[in-house]
Amino acid sequence: MGSKNRIAKHILPIMLAERKPEQWWVEPFVGGANMIDKVEGKRMGFDVNPYLIRALCLIRDNPEKIPKNNSEYTEDMFNKAKLTDLSNPVDCFAMFQYSWGCIFKGSWRRDRRGTDYVKQCVKNVMIQSTNIQGVEFRCQSYLEINIPENSLIYCDPPYENTASYKNEEVFDHNMFWRWCRTKTKEGHTVFISEYNAPADFECIWEGTIKNNMGDNSKNNTEKLFRYKV
């Protein structure tokens, strides 16, 4: 679900070099947990999407319930689940993992070769389940979370001027950057992934990542920022 896998190997060493022993690792925008699953120690992951949190808790606590192939979870089941309240965690998982582009409640994922994407994801999910044991997942806005003192905070917010979050509520980017400044001044170590940032934030890493989603395949320059105190 979602992915920071392609840049994790570049930015994690930078952030972990700043992490102190027993320091909490906090992600206010945990997404598919593709960064937090590569970190050890005390960890918290938050997201405003309750179905995403249910899916992550399913991966963490009951991975054996995840369907093994597209006979166990069919396209018809997927389409019917889209019309429900998604009270079943497996359906929550499906709305991301079996959806084209991992877009919540998107179209059933398929290709011309007839790839079984239900089966394809099982191995990676089982590995991730092992790696997120002990992570505290909660459904909360970044503005509401209670962060332990002197935590390391990694933010991967909705990127400004992109269409990736067109189905989500409007994200107030100015408010977010103010929040990052405040948390830094409170003693937290704050890192932000974005394409651009206000002038008082410094870019400490950047790299070109190829975006293969949809018809608009292009290269994007991912960056990691910190507030210049």
mmCIF file with all atom_site columns, C-alpha atoms in Angstrom:
data_model
loop_
_atom_site.group_PDB
_atom_site.id
_atom_site.type_symbol
_atom_site.label_atom_id
_atom_site.label_alt_id
_atom_site.label_comp_id
_atom_site.label_asym_id
_atom_site.label_entity_id
_atom_site.label_seq_id
_atom_site.pdbx_PDB_ins_code
_atom_site.Cartn_x
_atom_site.Cartn_y
_atom_site.Cartn_z
_atom_site.occupancy
_atom_site.B_iso_or_equiv
_atom_site.pdbx_formal_charge
_atom_site.auth_seq_id
_atom_site.auth_comp_id
_atom_site.auth_asym_id
_atom_site.auth_atom_id
_atom_site.pdbx_PDB_model_num
ATOM 1   C CA . MET A 1 1   ? 0.000   0.000   0.000   1.00 0.00 ? 1   MET A CA 1
ATOM 2   C CA . GLY A 1 2   ? 1.551   3.202   -1.108  1.00 0.00 ? 2   GLY A CA 1
ATOM 3   C CA . SER A 1 3   ? 5.339   3.104   -1.023  1.00 0.00 ? 3   SER A CA 1
ATOM 4   C CA . LYS A 1 4   ? 8.422   4.880   0.162   1.00 0.00 ? 4   LYS A CA 1
ATOM 5   C CA . ASN A 1 5   ? 10.412  1.722   -0.541  1.00 0.00 ? 5   ASN A CA 1
ATOM 6   C CA . ARG A 1 6   ? 12.388  3.304   -3.356  1.00 0.00 ? 6   ARG A CA 1
ATOM 7   C CA . ILE A 1 7   ? 13.814  6.124   -1.251  1.00 0.00 ? 7   ILE A CA 1
ATOM 8   C CA . ALA A 1 8   ? 13.925  4.467   2.179   1.00 0.00 ? 8   ALA A CA 1
ATOM 9   C CA . LYS A 1 9   ? 17.473  3.199   1.621   1.00 0.00 ? 9   LYS A CA 1
ATOM 10  C CA . HIS A 1 10  ? 18.588  6.771   0.943   1.00 0.00 ? 10  HIS A CA 1
ATOM 11  C CA . ILE A 1 11  ? 16.799  8.768   3.626   1.00 0.00 ? 11  ILE A CA 1
ATOM 12  C CA . LEU A 1 12  ? 16.586  6.297   6.509   1.00 0.00 ? 12  LEU A CA 1
ATOM 13  C CA . PRO A 1 13  ? 20.339  6.361   7.267   1.00 0.00 ? 13  PRO A CA 1
ATOM 14  C CA . ILE A 1 14  ? 20.167  10.173  7.431   1.00 0.00 ? 14  ILE A CA 1
ATOM 15  C CA . MET A 1 15  ? 17.306  10.138  9.904   1.00 0.00 ? 15  MET A CA 1
ATOM 16  C CA . LEU A 1 16  ? 18.490  7.193   11.970  1.00 0.00 ? 16  LEU A CA 1
ATOM 17  C CA . ALA A 1 17  ? 21.859  8.903   12.443  1.00 0.00 ? 17  ALA A CA 1
ATOM 18  C CA . GLU A 1 18  ? 19.947  11.555  14.392  1.00 0.00 ? 18  GLU A CA 1
ATOM 19  C CA . ARG A 1 19  ? 17.925  9.092   16.455  1.00 0.00 ? 19  ARG A CA 1
ATOM 20  C CA . LYS A 1 20  ? 18.842  8.731   20.102  1.00 0.00 ? 20  LYS A CA 1
ATOM 21  C CA . PRO A 1 21  ? 18.613  5.505   22.131  1.00 0.00 ? 21  PRO A CA 1
ATOM 22  C CA . GLU A 1 22  ? 15.028  4.802   23.260  1.00 0.00 ? 22  GLU A CA 1
ATOM 23  C CA . GLN A 1 23  ? 13.727  7.727   21.195  1.00 0.00 ? 23  GLN A CA 1
ATOM 24  C CA . TRP A 1 24  ? 10.235  7.282   19.797  1.00 0.00 ? 24  TRP A CA 1
ATOM 25  C CA . TRP A 1 25  ? 9.861   7.140   16.025  1.00 0.00 ? 25  TRP A CA 1
ATOM 26  C CA . VAL A 1 26  ? 6.570   8.836   15.116  1.00 0.00 ? 26  VAL A CA 1
ATOM 27  C CA . GLU A 1 27  ? 4.911   8.986   11.691  1.00 0.00 ? 27  GLU A CA 1
ATOM 28  C CA . PRO A 1 28  ? 1.844   11.278  11.522  1.00 0.00 ? 28  PRO A CA 1
ATOM 29  C CA . PHE A 1 29  ? 1.183   10.154  7.910   1.00 0.00 ? 29  PHE A CA 1
ATOM 30  C CA . VAL A 1 30  ? 2.059   6.469   8.092   1.00 0.00 ? 30  VAL A CA 1
ATOM 31  C CA . GLY A 1 31  ? 0.419   5.476   4.794   1.00 0.00 ? 31  GLY A CA 1
ATOM 32  C CA . GLY A 1 32  ? 1.368   1.932   3.797   1.00 0.00 ? 32  GLY A CA 1
ATOM 33  C CA . ALA A 1 33  ? 3.939   1.712   6.633   1.00 0.00 ? 33  ALA A CA 1
ATOM 34  C CA . ASN A 1 34  ? 6.751   1.304   4.119   1.00 0.00 ? 34  ASN A CA 1
ATOM 35  C CA . MET A 1 35  ? 9.126   3.448   6.146   1.00 0.00 ? 35  MET A CA 1
ATOM 36  C CA . ILE A 1 36  ? 8.184   2.553   9.712   1.00 0.00 ? 36  ILE A CA 1
ATOM 37  C CA . ASP A 1 37  ? 8.518   -1.164  8.912   1.00 0.00 ? 37  ASP A CA 1
ATOM 38  C CA . LYS A 1 38  ? 12.250  -0.635  8.389   1.00 0.00 ? 38  LYS A CA 1
ATOM 39  C CA . VAL A 1 39  ? 12.792  0.980   11.791  1.00 0.00 ? 39  VAL A CA 1
ATOM 40  C CA . GLU A 1 40  ? 13.334  -0.731  15.130  1.00 0.00 ? 40  GLU A CA 1
ATOM 41  C CA . GLY A 1 41  ? 12.422  0.298   18.663  1.00 0.00 ? 41  GLY A CA 1
ATOM 42  C CA . LYS A 1 42  ? 9.476   2.351   19.893  1.00 0.00 ? 42  LYS A CA 1
ATOM 43  C CA . ARG A 1 43  ? 7.221   3.354   17.008  1.00 0.00 ? 43  ARG A CA 1
ATOM 44  C CA . MET A 1 44  ? 3.880   5.072   16.442  1.00 0.00 ? 44  MET A CA 1
ATOM 45  C CA . GLY A 1 45  ? 2.033   5.404   13.136  1.00 0.00 ? 45  GLY A CA 1
ATOM 46  C CA . PHE A 1 46  ? -1.010  7.615   12.536  1.00 0.00 ? 46  PHE A CA 1
ATOM 47  C CA . ASP A 1 47  ? -3.374  8.247   9.646   1.00 0.00 ? 47  ASP A CA 1
ATOM 48  C CA . VAL A 1 48  ? -6.739  9.984   9.230   1.00 0.00 ? 48  VAL A CA 1
ATOM 49  C CA . ASN A 1 49  ? -8.111  7.112   7.122   1.00 0.00 ? 49  ASN A CA 1
ATOM 50  C CA . PRO A 1 50  ? -9.714  4.590   9.518   1.00 0.00 ? 50  PRO A CA 1
ATOM 51  C CA . TYR A 1 51  ? -9.796  1.886   6.839   1.00 0.00 ? 51  TYR A CA 1
ATOM 52  C CA . LEU A 1 52  ? -6.057  2.177   6.315   1.00 0.00 ? 52  LEU A CA 1
ATOM 53  C CA . ILE A 1 53  ? -5.441  1.763   10.046  1.00 0.00 ? 53  ILE A CA 1
ATOM 54  C CA . ARG A 1 54  ? -7.720  -1.301  10.115  1.00 0.00 ? 54  ARG A CA 1
ATOM 55  C CA . ALA A 1 55  ? -5.767  -2.766  7.208   1.00 0.00 ? 55  ALA A CA 1
ATOM 56  C CA . LEU A 1 56  ? -2.429  -2.169  8.935   1.00 0.00 ? 56  LEU A CA 1
ATOM 57  C CA . CYS A 1 57  ? -3.712  -3.722  12.172  1.00 0.00 ? 57  CYS A CA 1
ATOM 58  C CA . LEU A 1 58  ? -4.845  -6.750  10.158  1.00 0.00 ? 58  LEU A CA 1
ATOM 59  C CA . ILE A 1 59  ? -1.365  -7.103  8.673   1.00 0.00 ? 59  ILE A CA 1
ATOM 60  C CA . ARG A 1 60  ? 0.212   -6.740  12.114  1.00 0.00 ? 60  ARG A CA 1
ATOM 61  C CA . ASP A 1 61  ? -2.141  -8.926  14.162  1.00 0.00 ? 61  ASP A CA 1
ATOM 62  C CA . ASN A 1 62  ? -3.863  -11.409 11.832  1.00 0.00 ? 62  ASN A CA 1
ATOM 63  C CA . PRO A 1 63  ? -1.875  -11.869 8.613   1.00 0.00 ? 63  PRO A CA 1
ATOM 64  C CA . GLU A 1 64  ? -3.211  -15.418 8.306   1.00 0.00 ? 64  GLU A CA 1
ATOM 65  C CA . LYS A 1 65  ? -6.631  -13.943 7.450   1.00 0.00 ? 65  LYS A CA 1
ATOM 66  C CA . ILE A 1 66  ? -5.303  -12.244 4.319   1.00 0.00 ? 66  ILE A CA 1
ATOM 67  C CA . PRO A 1 67  ? -6.527  -14.007 1.129   1.00 0.00 ? 67  PRO A CA 1
ATOM 68  C CA . LYS A 1 68  ? -3.957  -16.191 -0.636  1.00 0.00 ? 68  LYS A CA 1
ATOM 69  C CA . ASN A 1 69  ? -5.200  -15.807 -4.236  1.00 0.00 ? 69  ASN A CA 1
ATOM 70  C CA . ASN A 1 70  ? -7.937  -14.282 -6.369  1.00 0.00 ? 70  ASN A CA 1
ATOM 71  C CA . SER A 1 71  ? -10.160 -17.305 -5.844  1.00 0.00 ? 71  SER A CA 1
ATOM 72  C CA . GLU A 1 72  ? -10.295 -16.525 -2.135  1.00 0.00 ? 72  GLU A CA 1
ATOM 73  C CA . TYR A 1 73  ? -10.949 -12.845 -2.830  1.00 0.00 ? 73  TYR A CA 1
ATOM 74  C CA . THR A 1 74  ? -12.526 -12.148 -6.199  1.00 0.00 ? 74  THR A CA 1
ATOM 75  C CA . GLU A 1 75  ? -13.214 -9.042  -8.244  1.00 0.00 ? 75  GLU A CA 1
ATOM 76  C CA . ASP A 1 76  ? -16.917 -9.469  -7.482  1.00 0.00 ? 76  ASP A CA 1
ATOM 77  C CA . MET A 1 77  ? -16.201 -9.508  -3.730  1.00 0.00 ? 77  MET A CA 1
ATOM 78  C CA . PHE A 1 78  ? -14.067 -6.403  -4.170  1.00 0.00 ? 78  PHE A CA 1
ATOM 79  C CA . ASN A 1 79  ? -16.797 -4.496  -5.998  1.00 0.00 ? 79  ASN A CA 1
ATOM 80  C CA . LYS A 1 80  ? -19.461 -5.506  -3.477  1.00 0.00 ? 80  LYS A CA 1
ATOM 81  C CA . ALA A 1 81  ? -17.227 -4.508  -0.555  1.00 0.00 ? 81  ALA A CA 1
ATOM 82  C CA . LYS A 1 82  ? -16.849 -1.014  -2.025  1.00 0.00 ? 82  LYS A CA 1
ATOM 83  C CA . LEU A 1 83  ? -20.560 -0.489  -1.365  1.00 0.00 ? 83  LEU A CA 1
ATOM 84  C CA . THR A 1 84  ? -20.412 -1.536  2.307   1.00 0.00 ? 84  THR A CA 1
ATOM 85  C CA . ASP A 1 85  ? -19.296 0.213   5.494   1.00 0.00 ? 85  ASP A CA 1
ATOM 86  C CA . LEU A 1 86  ? -16.019 -1.785  5.336   1.00 0.00 ? 86  LEU A CA 1
ATOM 87  C CA . SER A 1 87  ? -16.463 -3.207  8.817   1.00 0.00 ? 87  SER A CA 1
ATOM 88  C CA . ASN A 1 88  ? -14.442 -6.268  7.745   1.00 0.00 ? 88  ASN A CA 1
ATOM 89  C CA . PRO A 1 89  ? -10.677 -5.560  8.015   1.00 0.00 ? 89  PRO A CA 1
ATOM 90  C CA . VAL A 1 90  ? -10.018 -7.849  5.023   1.00 0.00 ? 90  VAL A CA 1
ATOM 91  C CA . ASP A 1 91  ? -12.203 -5.591  2.879   1.00 0.00 ? 91  ASP A CA 1
ATOM 92  C CA . CYS A 1 92  ? -10.302 -2.565  4.190   1.00 0.00 ? 92  CYS A CA 1
ATOM 93  C CA . PHE A 1 93  ? -7.066  -4.255  3.157   1.00 0.00 ? 93  PHE A CA 1
ATOM 94  C CA . ALA A 1 94  ? -8.509  -5.074  -0.265  1.00 0.00 ? 94  ALA A CA 1
ATOM 95  C CA . MET A 1 95  ? -9.590  -1.489  -0.934  1.00 0.00 ? 95  MET A CA 1
ATOM 96  C CA . PHE A 1 96  ? -5.917  -0.526  -0.977  1.00 0.00 ? 96  PHE A CA 1
ATOM 97  C CA . GLN A 1 97  ? -3.927  -3.606  -1.889  1.00 0.00 ? 97  GLN A CA 1
ATOM 98  C CA . TYR A 1 98  ? -6.107  -4.942  -4.709  1.00 0.00 ? 98  TYR A CA 1
ATOM 99  C CA . SER A 1 99  ? -6.926  -1.511  -6.098  1.00 0.00 ? 99  SER A CA 1
ATOM 100 C CA . TRP A 1 100 ? -5.139  -0.101  -9.147  1.00 0.00 ? 100 TRP A CA 1
ATOM 101 C CA . GLY A 1 101 ? -2.296  2.091   -7.936  1.00 0.00 ? 101 GLY A CA 1
ATOM 102 C CA . CYS A 1 102 ? -3.221  1.209   -4.326  1.00 0.00 ? 102 CYS A CA 1
ATOM 103 C CA . ILE A 1 103 ? -5.754  4.047   -4.546  1.00 0.00 ? 103 ILE A CA 1
ATOM 104 C CA . PHE A 1 104 ? -8.465  3.657   -1.911  1.00 0.00 ? 104 PHE A CA 1
ATOM 105 C CA . LYS A 1 105 ? -11.587 2.159   -3.507  1.00 0.00 ? 105 LYS A CA 1
ATOM 106 C CA . GLY A 1 106 ? -10.088 2.343   -6.972  1.00 0.00 ? 106 GLY A CA 1
ATOM 107 C CA . SER A 1 107 ? -10.701 -0.169  -9.755  1.00 0.00 ? 107 SER A CA 1
ATOM 108 C CA . TRP A 1 108 ? -9.759  -3.848  -9.443  1.00 0.00 ? 108 TRP A CA 1
ATOM 109 C CA . ARG A 1 109 ? -6.082  -4.291  -10.164 1.00 0.00 ? 109 ARG A CA 1
ATOM 110 C CA . ARG A 1 110 ? -5.364  -6.231  -13.354 1.00 0.00 ? 110 ARG A CA 1
ATOM 111 C CA . ASP A 1 111 ? -3.019  -6.401  -16.315 1.00 0.00 ? 111 ASP A CA 1
ATOM 112 C CA . ARG A 1 112 ? -2.953  -8.009  -19.760 1.00 0.00 ? 112 ARG A CA 1
ATOM 113 C CA . ARG A 1 113 ? -1.036  -11.029 -18.480 1.00 0.00 ? 113 ARG A CA 1
ATOM 114 C CA . GLY A 1 114 ? -3.748  -11.950 -15.996 1.00 0.00 ? 114 GLY A CA 1
ATOM 115 C CA . THR A 1 115 ? -1.473  -11.520 -12.980 1.00 0.00 ? 115 THR A CA 1
ATOM 116 C CA . ASP A 1 116 ? -3.002  -12.680 -9.698  1.00 0.00 ? 116 ASP A CA 1
ATOM 117 C CA . TYR A 1 117 ? -2.283  -9.578  -7.605  1.00 0.00 ? 117 TYR A CA 1
ATOM 118 C CA . VAL A 1 118 ? -4.011  -11.089 -4.576  1.00 0.00 ? 118 VAL A CA 1
ATOM 119 C CA . LYS A 1 119 ? -1.458  -13.895 -4.576  1.00 0.00 ? 119 LYS A CA 1
ATOM 120 C CA . GLN A 1 120 ? 1.413   -11.607 -5.510  1.00 0.00 ? 120 GLN A CA 1
ATOM 121 C CA . CYS A 1 121 ? 1.118   -9.423  -2.427  1.00 0.00 ? 121 CYS A CA 1
ATOM 122 C CA . VAL A 1 122 ? 1.007   -12.237 0.156   1.00 0.00 ? 122 VAL A CA 1
ATOM 123 C CA . LYS A 1 123 ? 4.771   -12.735 0.541   1.00 0.00 ? 123 LYS A CA 1
ATOM 124 C CA . ASN A 1 124 ? 5.490   -9.029  1.032   1.00 0.00 ? 124 ASN A CA 1
ATOM 125 C CA . VAL A 1 125 ? 2.614   -8.676  3.478   1.00 0.00 ? 125 VAL A CA 1
ATOM 126 C CA . MET A 1 126 ? 3.914   -11.555 5.609   1.00 0.00 ? 126 MET A CA 1
ATOM 127 C CA . ILE A 1 127 ? 7.343   -9.935  5.735   1.00 0.00 ? 127 ILE A CA 1
ATOM 128 C CA . GLN A 1 128 ? 5.822   -6.599  6.661   1.00 0.00 ? 128 GLN A CA 1
ATOM 129 C CA . SER A 1 129 ? 3.732   -8.240  9.394   1.00 0.00 ? 129 SER A CA 1
ATOM 130 C CA . THR A 1 130 ? 6.915   -9.406  11.099  1.00 0.00 ? 130 THR A CA 1
ATOM 131 C CA . ASN A 1 131 ? 8.490   -5.966  10.755  1.00 0.00 ? 131 ASN A CA 1
ATOM 132 C CA . ILE A 1 132 ? 5.585   -3.988  12.248  1.00 0.00 ? 132 ILE A CA 1
ATOM 133 C CA . GLN A 1 133 ? 5.130   -6.033  15.390  1.00 0.00 ? 133 GLN A CA 1
ATOM 134 C CA . GLY A 1 134 ? 4.948   -3.612  18.303  1.00 0.00 ? 134 GLY A CA 1
ATOM 135 C CA . VAL A 1 135 ? 4.038   -0.575  16.190  1.00 0.00 ? 135 VAL A CA 1
ATOM 136 C CA . GLU A 1 136 ? 1.179   1.458   17.677  1.00 0.00 ? 136 GLU A CA 1
ATOM 137 C CA . PHE A 1 137 ? -1.264  2.342   14.888  1.00 0.00 ? 137 PHE A CA 1
ATOM 138 C CA . ARG A 1 138 ? -3.952  4.950   15.541  1.00 0.00 ? 138 ARG A CA 1
ATOM 139 C CA . CYS A 1 139 ? -6.509  6.818   13.458  1.00 0.00 ? 139 CYS A CA 1
ATOM 140 C CA . GLN A 1 140 ? -5.863  10.485  14.212  1.00 0.00 ? 140 GLN A CA 1
ATOM 141 C CA . SER A 1 141 ? -5.027  13.726  12.449  1.00 0.00 ? 141 SER A CA 1
ATOM 142 C CA . TYR A 1 142 ? -1.464  14.946  12.843  1.00 0.00 ? 142 TYR A CA 1
ATOM 143 C CA . LEU A 1 143 ? -2.926  17.982  14.634  1.00 0.00 ? 143 LEU A CA 1
ATOM 144 C CA . GLU A 1 144 ? -4.487  15.803  17.339  1.00 0.00 ? 144 GLU A CA 1
ATOM 145 C CA . ILE A 1 145 ? -1.787  13.284  18.163  1.00 0.00 ? 145 ILE A CA 1
ATOM 146 C CA . ASN A 1 146 ? -0.041  13.179  21.516  1.00 0.00 ? 146 ASN A CA 1
ATOM 147 C CA . ILE A 1 147 ? 3.662   12.825  20.750  1.00 0.00 ? 147 ILE A CA 1
ATOM 148 C CA . PRO A 1 148 ? 6.107   11.649  23.445  1.00 0.00 ? 148 PRO A CA 1
ATOM 149 C CA . GLU A 1 149 ? 8.724   14.227  24.430  1.00 0.00 ? 149 GLU A CA 1
ATOM 150 C CA . ASN A 1 150 ? 11.800  14.575  22.226  1.00 0.00 ? 150 ASN A CA 1
ATOM 151 C CA . SER A 1 151 ? 10.562  12.165  19.561  1.00 0.00 ? 151 SER A CA 1
ATOM 152 C CA . LEU A 1 152 ? 11.887  11.746  16.045  1.00 0.00 ? 152 LEU A CA 1
ATOM 153 C CA . ILE A 1 153 ? 9.019   12.654  13.706  1.00 0.00 ? 153 ILE A CA 1
ATOM 154 C CA . TYR A 1 154 ? 9.009   11.632  10.049  1.00 0.00 ? 154 TYR A CA 1
ATOM 155 C CA . CYS A 1 155 ? 6.320   13.318  7.945   1.00 0.00 ? 155 CYS A CA 1
ATOM 156 C CA . ASP A 1 156 ? 5.190   12.148  4.526   1.00 0.00 ? 156 ASP A CA 1
ATOM 157 C CA . PRO A 1 157 ? 2.200   14.479  4.005   1.00 0.00 ? 157 PRO A CA 1
ATOM 158 C CA . PRO A 1 158 ? 0.032   14.892  0.900   1.00 0.00 ? 158 PRO A CA 1
ATOM 159 C CA . TYR A 1 159 ? 2.388   16.593  -1.538  1.00 0.00 ? 159 TYR A CA 1
ATOM 160 C CA . GLU A 1 160 ? 1.455   20.123  -2.538  1.00 0.00 ? 160 GLU A CA 1
ATOM 161 C CA . ASN A 1 161 ? 0.272   20.722  -6.120  1.00 0.00 ? 161 ASN A CA 1
ATOM 162 C CA . THR A 1 162 ? -0.274  17.046  -6.874  1.00 0.00 ? 162 THR A CA 1
ATOM 163 C CA . ALA A 1 163 ? -3.448  15.163  -7.737  1.00 0.00 ? 163 ALA A CA 1
ATOM 164 C CA . SER A 1 164 ? -2.597  12.155  -5.603  1.00 0.00 ? 164 SER A CA 1
ATOM 165 C CA . TYR A 1 165 ? -5.035  13.105  -2.887  1.00 0.00 ? 165 TYR A CA 1
ATOM 166 C CA . LYS A 1 166 ? -7.861  14.497  -5.010  1.00 0.00 ? 166 LYS A CA 1
ATOM 167 C CA . ASN A 1 167 ? -10.387 12.320  -3.164  1.00 0.00 ? 167 ASN A CA 1
ATOM 168 C CA . GLU A 1 168 ? -9.269  13.510  0.253   1.00 0.00 ? 168 GLU A CA 1
ATOM 169 C CA . GLU A 1 169 ? -10.260 16.639  2.098   1.00 0.00 ? 169 GLU A CA 1
ATOM 170 C CA . VAL A 1 170 ? -8.246  19.720  1.202   1.00 0.00 ? 170 VAL A CA 1
ATOM 171 C CA . PHE A 1 171 ? -4.939  19.631  3.056   1.00 0.00 ? 171 PHE A CA 1
ATOM 172 C CA . ASP A 1 172 ? -3.782  22.937  4.573   1.00 0.00 ? 172 ASP A CA 1
ATOM 173 C CA . HIS A 1 173 ? -0.083  22.989  3.712   1.00 0.00 ? 173 HIS A CA 1
ATOM 174 C CA . ASN A 1 174 ? 0.617   26.300  5.442   1.00 0.00 ? 174 ASN A CA 1
ATOM 175 C CA . MET A 1 175 ? -0.827  24.930  8.669   1.00 0.00 ? 175 MET A CA 1
ATOM 176 C CA . PHE A 1 176 ? 1.286   21.814  8.293   1.00 0.00 ? 176 PHE A CA 1
ATOM 177 C CA . TRP A 1 177 ? 4.549   23.760  7.941   1.00 0.00 ? 177 TRP A CA 1
ATOM 178 C CA . ARG A 1 178 ? 3.625   25.856  10.992  1.00 0.00 ? 178 ARG A CA 1
ATOM 179 C CA . TRP A 1 179 ? 3.079   22.628  12.906  1.00 0.00 ? 179 TRP A CA 1
ATOM 180 C CA . CYS A 1 180 ? 6.534   21.365  11.858  1.00 0.00 ? 180 CYS A CA 1
ATOM 181 C CA . ARG A 1 181 ? 8.146   24.564  13.113  1.00 0.00 ? 181 ARG A CA 1
ATOM 182 C CA . THR A 1 182 ? 6.312   24.276  16.421  1.00 0.00 ? 182 THR A CA 1
ATOM 183 C CA . LYS A 1 183 ? 7.255   20.640  16.960  1.00 0.00 ? 183 LYS A CA 1
ATOM 184 C CA . THR A 1 184 ? 10.903  21.371  16.207  1.00 0.00 ? 184 THR A CA 1
ATOM 185 C CA . LYS A 1 185 ? 10.908  24.202  18.743  1.00 0.00 ? 185 LYS A CA 1
ATOM 186 C CA . GLU A 1 186 ? 9.322   21.848  21.292  1.00 0.00 ? 186 GLU A CA 1
ATOM 187 C CA . GLY A 1 187 ? 12.422  19.658  21.094  1.00 0.00 ? 187 GLY A CA 1
ATOM 188 C CA . HIS A 1 188 ? 11.396  17.045  18.546  1.00 0.00 ? 188 HIS A CA 1
ATOM 189 C CA . THR A 1 189 ? 13.587  16.029  15.608  1.00 0.00 ? 189 THR A CA 1
ATOM 190 C CA . VAL A 1 190 ? 11.395  16.583  12.546  1.00 0.00 ? 190 VAL A CA 1
ATOM 191 C CA . PHE A 1 191 ? 11.996  15.380  8.975   1.00 0.00 ? 191 PHE A CA 1
ATOM 192 C CA . ILE A 1 192 ? 9.647   16.005  6.047   1.00 0.00 ? 192 ILE A CA 1
ATOM 193 C CA . SER A 1 193 ? 9.408   14.325  2.646   1.00 0.00 ? 193 SER A CA 1
ATOM 194 C CA . GLU A 1 194 ? 8.118   16.711  -0.045  1.00 0.00 ? 194 GLU A CA 1
ATOM 195 C CA . TYR A 1 195 ? 8.959   18.120  -3.448  1.00 0.00 ? 195 TYR A CA 1
ATOM 196 C CA . ASN A 1 196 ? 9.307   21.669  -2.109  1.00 0.00 ? 196 ASN A CA 1
ATOM 197 C CA . ALA A 1 197 ? 9.254   23.515  1.209   1.00 0.00 ? 197 ALA A CA 1
ATOM 198 C CA . PRO A 1 198 ? 9.186   27.083  2.591   1.00 0.00 ? 198 PRO A CA 1
ATOM 199 C CA . ALA A 1 199 ? 12.455  29.036  2.568   1.00 0.00 ? 199 ALA A CA 1
ATOM 200 C CA . ASP A 1 200 ? 13.133  28.442  6.264   1.00 0.00 ? 200 ASP A CA 1
ATOM 201 C CA . PHE A 1 201 ? 13.397  24.681  5.693   1.00 0.00 ? 201 PHE A CA 1
ATOM 202 C CA . GLU A 1 202 ? 16.629  23.196  4.344   1.00 0.00 ? 202 GLU A CA 1
ATOM 203 C CA . CYS A 1 203 ? 16.848  20.327  1.889   1.00 0.00 ? 203 CYS A CA 1
ATOM 204 C CA . ILE A 1 204 ? 19.196  17.693  3.321   1.00 0.00 ? 204 ILE A CA 1
ATOM 205 C CA . TRP A 1 205 ? 18.696  15.083  0.577   1.00 0.00 ? 205 TRP A CA 1
ATOM 206 C CA . GLU A 1 206 ? 17.190  14.879  -2.889  1.00 0.00 ? 206 GLU A CA 1
ATOM 207 C CA . GLY A 1 207 ? 16.931  12.183  -5.509  1.00 0.00 ? 207 GLY A CA 1
ATOM 208 C CA . THR A 1 208 ? 15.136  11.517  -8.771  1.00 0.00 ? 208 THR A CA 1
ATOM 209 C CA . ILE A 1 209 ? 12.436  8.870   -8.586  1.00 0.00 ? 209 ILE A CA 1
ATOM 210 C CA . LYS A 1 210 ? 10.547  7.518   -11.596 1.00 0.00 ? 210 LYS A CA 1
ATOM 211 C CA . ASN A 1 211 ? 6.770   7.565   -11.189 1.00 0.00 ? 211 ASN A CA 1
ATOM 212 C CA . ASN A 1 212 ? 5.279   4.763   -13.268 1.00 0.00 ? 212 ASN A CA 1
ATOM 213 C CA . MET A 1 213 ? 1.653   5.271   -12.303 1.00 0.00 ? 213 MET A CA 1
ATOM 214 C CA . GLY A 1 214 ? -0.898  5.843   -15.041 1.00 0.00 ? 214 GLY A CA 1
ATOM 215 C CA . ASP A 1 215 ? -0.258  7.434   -18.400 1.00 0.00 ? 215 ASP A CA 1
ATOM 216 C CA . ASN A 1 216 ? 1.746   10.309  -16.976 1.00 0.00 ? 216 ASN A CA 1
ATOM 217 C CA . SER A 1 217 ? 4.950   8.448   -16.222 1.00 0.00 ? 217 SER A CA 1
ATOM 218 C CA . LYS A 1 218 ? 7.619   10.944  -15.277 1.00 0.00 ? 218 LYS A CA 1
ATOM 219 C CA . ASN A 1 219 ? 10.585  11.575  -13.036 1.00 0.00 ? 219 ASN A CA 1
ATOM 220 C CA . ASN A 1 220 ? 10.012  13.369  -9.749  1.00 0.00 ? 220 ASN A CA 1
ATOM 221 C CA . THR A 1 221 ? 12.652  14.860  -7.482  1.00 0.00 ? 221 THR A CA 1
ATOM 222 C CA . GLU A 1 222 ? 11.935  13.674  -3.960  1.00 0.00 ? 222 GLU A CA 1
ATOM 223 C CA . LYS A 1 223 ? 13.448  15.749  -1.171  1.00 0.00 ? 223 LYS A CA 1
ATOM 224 C CA . LEU A 1 224 ? 13.954  15.482  2.571   1.00 0.00 ? 224 LEU A CA 1
ATOM 225 C CA . PHE A 1 225 ? 13.686  18.677  4.610   1.00 0.00 ? 225 PHE A CA 1
ATOM 226 C CA . ARG A 1 226 ? 14.396  19.971  8.110   1.00 0.00 ? 226 ARG A CA 1
ATOM 227 C CA . TYR A 1 227 ? 13.451  23.249  9.724   1.00 0.00 ? 227 TYR A CA 1
ATOM 228 C CA . LYS A 1 228 ? 16.387  25.662  10.025  1.00 0.00 ? 228 LYS A CA 1
ATOM 229 C CA . VAL A 1 229 ? 16.213  26.601  13.704  1.00 0.00 ? 229 VAL A CA 1
#
